[in-house]
Coordinates of C-alpha atoms in Angstrom, one line a residue:
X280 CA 0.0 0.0 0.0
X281 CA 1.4 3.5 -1.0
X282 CA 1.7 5.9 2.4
X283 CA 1.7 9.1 2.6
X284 CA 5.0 11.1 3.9
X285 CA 5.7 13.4 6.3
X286 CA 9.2 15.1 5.5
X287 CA 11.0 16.3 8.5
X288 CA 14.4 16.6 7.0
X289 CA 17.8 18.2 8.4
X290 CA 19.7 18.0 5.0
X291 CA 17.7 17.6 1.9
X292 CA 17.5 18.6 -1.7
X293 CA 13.9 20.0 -3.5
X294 CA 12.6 20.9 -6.6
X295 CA 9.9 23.0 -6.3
X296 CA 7.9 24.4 -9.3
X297 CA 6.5 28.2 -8.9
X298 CA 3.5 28.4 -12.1
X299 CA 1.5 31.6 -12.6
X300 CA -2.0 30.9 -13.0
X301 CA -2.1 32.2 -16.6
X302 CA 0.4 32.9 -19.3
X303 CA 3.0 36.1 -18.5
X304 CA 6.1 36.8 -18.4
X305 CA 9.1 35.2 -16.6
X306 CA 12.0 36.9 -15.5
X307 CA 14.2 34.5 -14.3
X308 CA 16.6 32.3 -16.8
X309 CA 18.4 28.9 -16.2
X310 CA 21.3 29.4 -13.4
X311 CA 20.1 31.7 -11.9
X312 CA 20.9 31.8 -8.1
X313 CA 17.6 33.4 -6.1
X314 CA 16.1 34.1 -3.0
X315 CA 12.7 33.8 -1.0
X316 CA 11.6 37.4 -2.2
X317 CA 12.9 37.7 -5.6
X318 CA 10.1 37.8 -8.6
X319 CA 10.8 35.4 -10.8
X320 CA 7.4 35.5 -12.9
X321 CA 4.6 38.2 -13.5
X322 CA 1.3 38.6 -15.1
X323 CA -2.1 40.2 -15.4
X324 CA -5.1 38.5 -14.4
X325 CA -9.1 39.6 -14.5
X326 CA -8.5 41.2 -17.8
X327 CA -11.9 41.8 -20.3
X328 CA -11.6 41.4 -23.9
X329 CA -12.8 44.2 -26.2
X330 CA -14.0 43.2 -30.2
X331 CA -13.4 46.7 -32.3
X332 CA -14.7 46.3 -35.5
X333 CA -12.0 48.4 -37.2
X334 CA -13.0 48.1 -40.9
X335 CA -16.6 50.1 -39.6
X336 CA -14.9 52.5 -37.8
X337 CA -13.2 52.9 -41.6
X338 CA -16.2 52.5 -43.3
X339 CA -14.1 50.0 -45.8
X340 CA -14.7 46.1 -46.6
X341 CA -13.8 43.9 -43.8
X342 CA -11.1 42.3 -46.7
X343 CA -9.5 45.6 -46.9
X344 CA -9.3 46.3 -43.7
X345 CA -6.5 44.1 -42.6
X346 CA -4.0 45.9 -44.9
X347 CA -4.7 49.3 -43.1
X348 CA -4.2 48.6 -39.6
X349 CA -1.6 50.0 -37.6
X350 CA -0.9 47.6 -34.9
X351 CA 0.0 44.0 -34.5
X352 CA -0.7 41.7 -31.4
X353 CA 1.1 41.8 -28.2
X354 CA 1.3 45.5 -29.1
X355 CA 0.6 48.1 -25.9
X356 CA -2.1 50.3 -26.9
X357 CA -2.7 53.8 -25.1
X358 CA -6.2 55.4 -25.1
X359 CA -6.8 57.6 -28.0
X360 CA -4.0 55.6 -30.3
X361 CA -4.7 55.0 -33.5
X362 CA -5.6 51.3 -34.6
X363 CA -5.8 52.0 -38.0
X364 CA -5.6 54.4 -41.1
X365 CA -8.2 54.3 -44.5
X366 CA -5.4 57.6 -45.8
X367 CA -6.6 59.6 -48.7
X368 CA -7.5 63.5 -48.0
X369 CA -10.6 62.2 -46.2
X370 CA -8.9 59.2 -44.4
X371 CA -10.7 57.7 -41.4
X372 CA -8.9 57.3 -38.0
X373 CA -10.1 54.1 -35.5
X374 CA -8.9 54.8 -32.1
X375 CA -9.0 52.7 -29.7
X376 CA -11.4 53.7 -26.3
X377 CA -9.4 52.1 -23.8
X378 CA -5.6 51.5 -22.5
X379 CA -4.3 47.8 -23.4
X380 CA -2.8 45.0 -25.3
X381 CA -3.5 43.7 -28.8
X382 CA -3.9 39.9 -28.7
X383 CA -5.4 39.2 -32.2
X384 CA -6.1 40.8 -35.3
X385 CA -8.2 39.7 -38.4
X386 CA -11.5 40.0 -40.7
X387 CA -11.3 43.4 -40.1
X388 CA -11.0 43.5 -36.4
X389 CA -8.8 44.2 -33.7
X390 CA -9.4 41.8 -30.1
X391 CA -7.9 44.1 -27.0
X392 CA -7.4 43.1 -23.4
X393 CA -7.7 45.3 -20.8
X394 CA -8.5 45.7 -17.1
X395 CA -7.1 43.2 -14.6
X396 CA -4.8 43.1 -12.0
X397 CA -0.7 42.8 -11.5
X398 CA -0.2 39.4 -10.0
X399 CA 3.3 38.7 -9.4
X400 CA 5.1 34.9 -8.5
X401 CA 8.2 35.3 -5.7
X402 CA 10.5 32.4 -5.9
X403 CA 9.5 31.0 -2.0
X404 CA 13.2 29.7 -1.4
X405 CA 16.8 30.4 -1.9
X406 CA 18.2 28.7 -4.8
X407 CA 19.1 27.7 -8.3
X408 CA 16.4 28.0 -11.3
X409 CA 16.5 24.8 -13.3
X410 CA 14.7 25.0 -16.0
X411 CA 11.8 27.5 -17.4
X412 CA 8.5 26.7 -17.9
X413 CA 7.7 29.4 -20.7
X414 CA 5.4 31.9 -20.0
X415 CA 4.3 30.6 -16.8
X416 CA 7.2 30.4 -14.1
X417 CA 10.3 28.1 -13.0
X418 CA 11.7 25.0 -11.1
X419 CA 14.2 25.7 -8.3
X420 CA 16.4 23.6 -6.6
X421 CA 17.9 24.1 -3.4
X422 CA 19.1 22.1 -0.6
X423 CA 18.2 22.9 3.3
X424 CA 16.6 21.6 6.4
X425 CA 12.3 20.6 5.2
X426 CA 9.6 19.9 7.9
X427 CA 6.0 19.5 6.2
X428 CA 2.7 19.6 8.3
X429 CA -1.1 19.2 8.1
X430 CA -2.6 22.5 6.8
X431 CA -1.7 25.6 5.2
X432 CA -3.8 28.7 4.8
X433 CA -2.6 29.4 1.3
X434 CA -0.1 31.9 1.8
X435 CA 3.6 32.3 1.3
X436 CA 6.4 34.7 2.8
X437 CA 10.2 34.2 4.6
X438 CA 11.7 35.8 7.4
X439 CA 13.8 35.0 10.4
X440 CA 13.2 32.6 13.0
X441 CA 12.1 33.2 16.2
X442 CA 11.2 30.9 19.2
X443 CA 7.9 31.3 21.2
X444 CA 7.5 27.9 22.1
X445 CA 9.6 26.1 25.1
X446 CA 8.1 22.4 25.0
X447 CA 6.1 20.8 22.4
X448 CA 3.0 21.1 24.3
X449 CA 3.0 24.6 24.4
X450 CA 0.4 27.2 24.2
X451 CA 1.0 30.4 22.7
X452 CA -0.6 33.3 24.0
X453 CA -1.5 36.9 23.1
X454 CA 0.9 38.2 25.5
X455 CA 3.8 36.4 24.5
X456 CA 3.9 38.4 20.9
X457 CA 5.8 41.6 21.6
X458 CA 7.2 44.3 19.5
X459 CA 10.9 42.0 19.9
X460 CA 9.2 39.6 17.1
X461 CA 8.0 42.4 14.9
X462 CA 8.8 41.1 10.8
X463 CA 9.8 37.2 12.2
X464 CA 8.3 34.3 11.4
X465 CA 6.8 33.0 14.6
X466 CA 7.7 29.1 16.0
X467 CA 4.6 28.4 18.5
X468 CA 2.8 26.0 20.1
X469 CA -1.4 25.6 20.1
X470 CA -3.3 28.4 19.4
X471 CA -6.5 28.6 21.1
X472 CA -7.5 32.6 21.3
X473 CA -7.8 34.7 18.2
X474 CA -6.0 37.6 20.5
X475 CA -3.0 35.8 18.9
X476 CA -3.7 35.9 14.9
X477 CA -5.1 39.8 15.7
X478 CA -1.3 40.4 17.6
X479 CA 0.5 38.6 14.9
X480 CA -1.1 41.0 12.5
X481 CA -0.2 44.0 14.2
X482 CA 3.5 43.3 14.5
X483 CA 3.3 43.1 11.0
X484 CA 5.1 38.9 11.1
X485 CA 6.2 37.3 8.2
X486 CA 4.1 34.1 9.4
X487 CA 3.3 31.8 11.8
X488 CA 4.3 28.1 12.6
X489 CA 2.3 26.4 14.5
X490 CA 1.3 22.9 16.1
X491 CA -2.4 23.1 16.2
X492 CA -5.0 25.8 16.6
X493 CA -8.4 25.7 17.8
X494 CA -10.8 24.6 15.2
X495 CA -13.3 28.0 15.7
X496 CA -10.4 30.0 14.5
X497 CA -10.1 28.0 10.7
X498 CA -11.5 31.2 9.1
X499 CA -9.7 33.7 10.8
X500 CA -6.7 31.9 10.3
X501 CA -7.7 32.1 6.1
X502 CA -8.4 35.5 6.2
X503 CA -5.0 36.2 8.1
X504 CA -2.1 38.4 6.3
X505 CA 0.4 36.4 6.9
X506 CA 0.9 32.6 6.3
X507 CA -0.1 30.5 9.0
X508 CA 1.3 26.4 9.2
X509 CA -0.2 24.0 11.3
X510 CA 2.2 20.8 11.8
X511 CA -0.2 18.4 13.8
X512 CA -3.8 19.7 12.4
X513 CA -6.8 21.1 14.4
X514 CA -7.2 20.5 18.3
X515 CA -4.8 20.9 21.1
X516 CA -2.1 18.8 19.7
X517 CA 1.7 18.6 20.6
X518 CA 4.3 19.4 18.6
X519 CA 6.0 16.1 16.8
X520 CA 9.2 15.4 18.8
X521 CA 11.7 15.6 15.3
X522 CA 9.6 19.1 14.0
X523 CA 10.4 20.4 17.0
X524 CA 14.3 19.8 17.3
X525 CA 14.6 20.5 14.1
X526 CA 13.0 23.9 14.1
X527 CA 14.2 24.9 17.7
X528 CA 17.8 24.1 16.0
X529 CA 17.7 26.6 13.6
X530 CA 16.0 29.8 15.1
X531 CA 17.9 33.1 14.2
X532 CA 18.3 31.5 10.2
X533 CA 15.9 33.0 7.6
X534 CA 13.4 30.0 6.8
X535 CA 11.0 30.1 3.6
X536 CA 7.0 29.1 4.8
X537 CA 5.2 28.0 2.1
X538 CA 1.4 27.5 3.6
X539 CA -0.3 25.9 0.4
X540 CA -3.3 24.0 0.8
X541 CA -2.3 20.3 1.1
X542 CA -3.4 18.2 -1.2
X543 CA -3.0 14.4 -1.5
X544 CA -3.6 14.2 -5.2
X545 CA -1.1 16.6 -6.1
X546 CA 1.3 14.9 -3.2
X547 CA 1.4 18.5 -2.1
X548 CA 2.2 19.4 1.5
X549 CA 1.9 22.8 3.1
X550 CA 5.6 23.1 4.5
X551 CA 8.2 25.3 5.9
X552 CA 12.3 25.3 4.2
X553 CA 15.6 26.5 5.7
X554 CA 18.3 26.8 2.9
X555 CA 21.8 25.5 4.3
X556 CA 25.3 25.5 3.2
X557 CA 26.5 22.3 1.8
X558 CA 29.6 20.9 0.4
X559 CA 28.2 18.2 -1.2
X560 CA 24.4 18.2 -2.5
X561 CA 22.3 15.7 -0.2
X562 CA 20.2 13.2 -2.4
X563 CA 16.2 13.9 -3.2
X564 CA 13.8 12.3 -1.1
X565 CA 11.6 9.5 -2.3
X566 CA 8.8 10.6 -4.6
X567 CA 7.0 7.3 -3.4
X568 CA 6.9 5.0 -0.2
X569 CA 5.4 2.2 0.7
X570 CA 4.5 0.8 4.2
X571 CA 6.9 -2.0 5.3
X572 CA 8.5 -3.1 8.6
X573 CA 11.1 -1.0 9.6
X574 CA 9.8 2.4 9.3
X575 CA 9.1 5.2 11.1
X576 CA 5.8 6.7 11.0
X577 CA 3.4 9.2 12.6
X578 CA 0.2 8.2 14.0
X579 CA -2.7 10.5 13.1
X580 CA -5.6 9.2 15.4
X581 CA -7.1 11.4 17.8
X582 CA -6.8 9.2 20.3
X583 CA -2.5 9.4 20.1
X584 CA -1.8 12.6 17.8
X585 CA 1.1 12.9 16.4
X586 CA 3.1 9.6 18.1
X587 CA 5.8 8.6 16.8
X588 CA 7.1 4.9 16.3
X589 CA 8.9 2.0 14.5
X590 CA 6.6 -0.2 12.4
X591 CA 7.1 -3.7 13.2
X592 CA 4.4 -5.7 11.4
X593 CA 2.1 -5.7 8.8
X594 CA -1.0 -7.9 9.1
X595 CA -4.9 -7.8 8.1
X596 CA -6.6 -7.6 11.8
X597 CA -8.2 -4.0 12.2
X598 CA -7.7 -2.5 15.6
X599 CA -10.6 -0.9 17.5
X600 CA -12.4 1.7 16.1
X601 CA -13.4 4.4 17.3
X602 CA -11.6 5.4 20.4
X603 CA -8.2 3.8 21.5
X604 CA -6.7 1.2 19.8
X605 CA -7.6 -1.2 22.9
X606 CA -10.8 0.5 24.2
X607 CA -13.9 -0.7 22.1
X608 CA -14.8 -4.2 20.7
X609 CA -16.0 -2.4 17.1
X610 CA -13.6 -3.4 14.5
X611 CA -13.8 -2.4 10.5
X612 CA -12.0 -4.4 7.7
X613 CA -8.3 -3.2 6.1
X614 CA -4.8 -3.4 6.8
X615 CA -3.3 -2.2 9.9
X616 CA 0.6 -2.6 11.2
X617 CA 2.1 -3.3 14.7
X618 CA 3.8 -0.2 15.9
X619 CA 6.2 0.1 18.8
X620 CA 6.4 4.0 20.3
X621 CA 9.2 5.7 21.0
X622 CA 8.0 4.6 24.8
X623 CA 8.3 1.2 24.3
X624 CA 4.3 0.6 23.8
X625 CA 3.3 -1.2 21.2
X626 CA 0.2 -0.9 19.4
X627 CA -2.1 -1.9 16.3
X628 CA -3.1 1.3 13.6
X629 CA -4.9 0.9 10.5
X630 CA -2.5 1.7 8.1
X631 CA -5.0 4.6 7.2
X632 CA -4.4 6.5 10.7
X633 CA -0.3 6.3 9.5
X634 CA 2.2 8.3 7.7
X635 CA 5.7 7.7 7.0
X636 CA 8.2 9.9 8.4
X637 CA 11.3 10.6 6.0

């Protein structure tokens, strides 16, 4: 069975793809070393499309017409510029009404596009463009510390570190976000009081990563500025024992938090990046695991969140369900594994309640 993975990586190498919704222009090229901030694609989106029937506005055969215009497409028009030219002592002018950009011509006519909106793509990390994907953005490849988690809010941004957490079962509260943190990006614990996302905005932060948040604070949290990471998910859950050491051990370095929507189709994660120094390029992770003794891998039951453990055996009996994995006499049919804790417990899971750690 194929099982989904939770990176939490100290030394790793990515390729991450940064695509602009629709066709524009890209401003990075192959080689090219870049950072967190820099715009490496732009384009304009929400634009309307305009038919000007040029050859009426000339008061000449639609055949004809094609001959006499002035412009050709991917041309910037301004207001009031001429489109075309009948000539002769009485030639006709067609202008065109509006500001913008020629994107076909023909049969007389001339198609503008105007209106819309700047939407620009930042690269997200620090490295090296690979390869262009034309007219719509890049693949970058860089090599750095990963940790993934359970839910993004959609946004994107890079700052500092900082460290507002002191065990993994932390709480962060309002009072705790001062004007020391202003322009960081936040490492916490649970967030259960919407004084916190409110503070965070203030300080003007570059995000937040957390380990769980209350679930009556999901739509704040979308609506928030800045991008907000939860590693364990919704509840009052503890921060995984490896995300933790792994993030505490790099506070003070600038880390890129990428808070896309996770997505199991796509085998997209929402997840936070630290670019590191290396001598030697560390090898790719896996783009595909499957479960098998040996393994370590994260439980995702509410009844142990985010426990951590070796599995040991595959086999067909289904634990309990629902509840603990020893507290109720309803079973259901699928695959489940052994798992020993890092305490020593051991314990059945449905192999649909686990995730692979690598």
């Amino acid at each position: 069975m194929i099982a989904p993975t939770l990176r939490v990586l100290a030394l790793t190498t990515l390729l991450r793809t940064r695509i602009l919704p629709v066709d524009g222009r890209v401003l990075a090229r192959p080689g090219q070393k870049v950072s967190p901030a820099d715009v490496i694609a732009e384009a304009v989106v929400g634009q309307k499309h305009i038919i000007l029937d040029i050859a009426s506005e000339l008061g000449i055969p639609a055949a004809k017409a094609d001959a006499l215009l002035k412009v050709k497409r991917g041309q910037k028009i301004s207001k009031g510029e001429a489109l075309g030219e009948s000539g002769g002592i009485f030639g006709r002018e067609a202008l065109s009404p509006l500001e913008g950009w020629v994107v076909a011509t023909g049969g007389g006519k001339v198609v503008l596009e105007t209106g819309g909106a700047p939407l620009s793509i930042r690269a997200g990390l620090g490295g090296v463009v690979t390869q262009v994907v034309e007219n719509r953005g890049v693949t970058i490849r860089a090599s750095g510390a990963l940790v993934q988690g359970a839910w993004g809010n959609g946004k994107i941004d890079s700052g500092i570190l900082a460290s507002l957490i002191e065990s993994p079962d932390d709480t962060l509260e309002p009072a705790r976000l001062d004007v020391s943190q202003r322009g960081s990006m936040i490492l916490g614990g649970h967030v259960s009081e919407l004084k916190v996302l409110q503070n965070a905005a203030e300080l003007l932060v570059r995000g937040l990563i957390l380990s769980s948040l209350s679930p009556n604070l999901v739509s704040a949290a979308y609506q928030a500025p800045y991008p907000i990471l939860l590693l364990e998910g919704f509840g009052k859950r503890p921060m995984g024992a490896q995300a933790y050491k792994l993030l505490t051990t790099n506070l003070k370095r600038e880390v890129s938090l990428n808070a896309e929507v996770s997505n199991r189709m796509k085998g997209t994660r929402p997840e936070v990046f630290i670019t590191l120094p290396v001598t030697q390029e560390p090898p790719e992770p896996r783009d595909v695991e499957t479960f098998a003794p040996g393994q370590t891998v994260r439980i995702c039951w509410l009844a142990r969140p985010a426990q951590i453990g070796m599995l040991t055996q595959l086999q067909l009996e289904s634990p309990p369900f629902p509840g603990d994995f020893s507290a109720s006499s309803v079973r259901i049919s699928g695959t489940s594994a052994q798992v020993r804790l890092e305490s020593g417990e051991m314990v059945l899971a449905p192999l649909s309640n686990l995730e692979t750690l690598g």
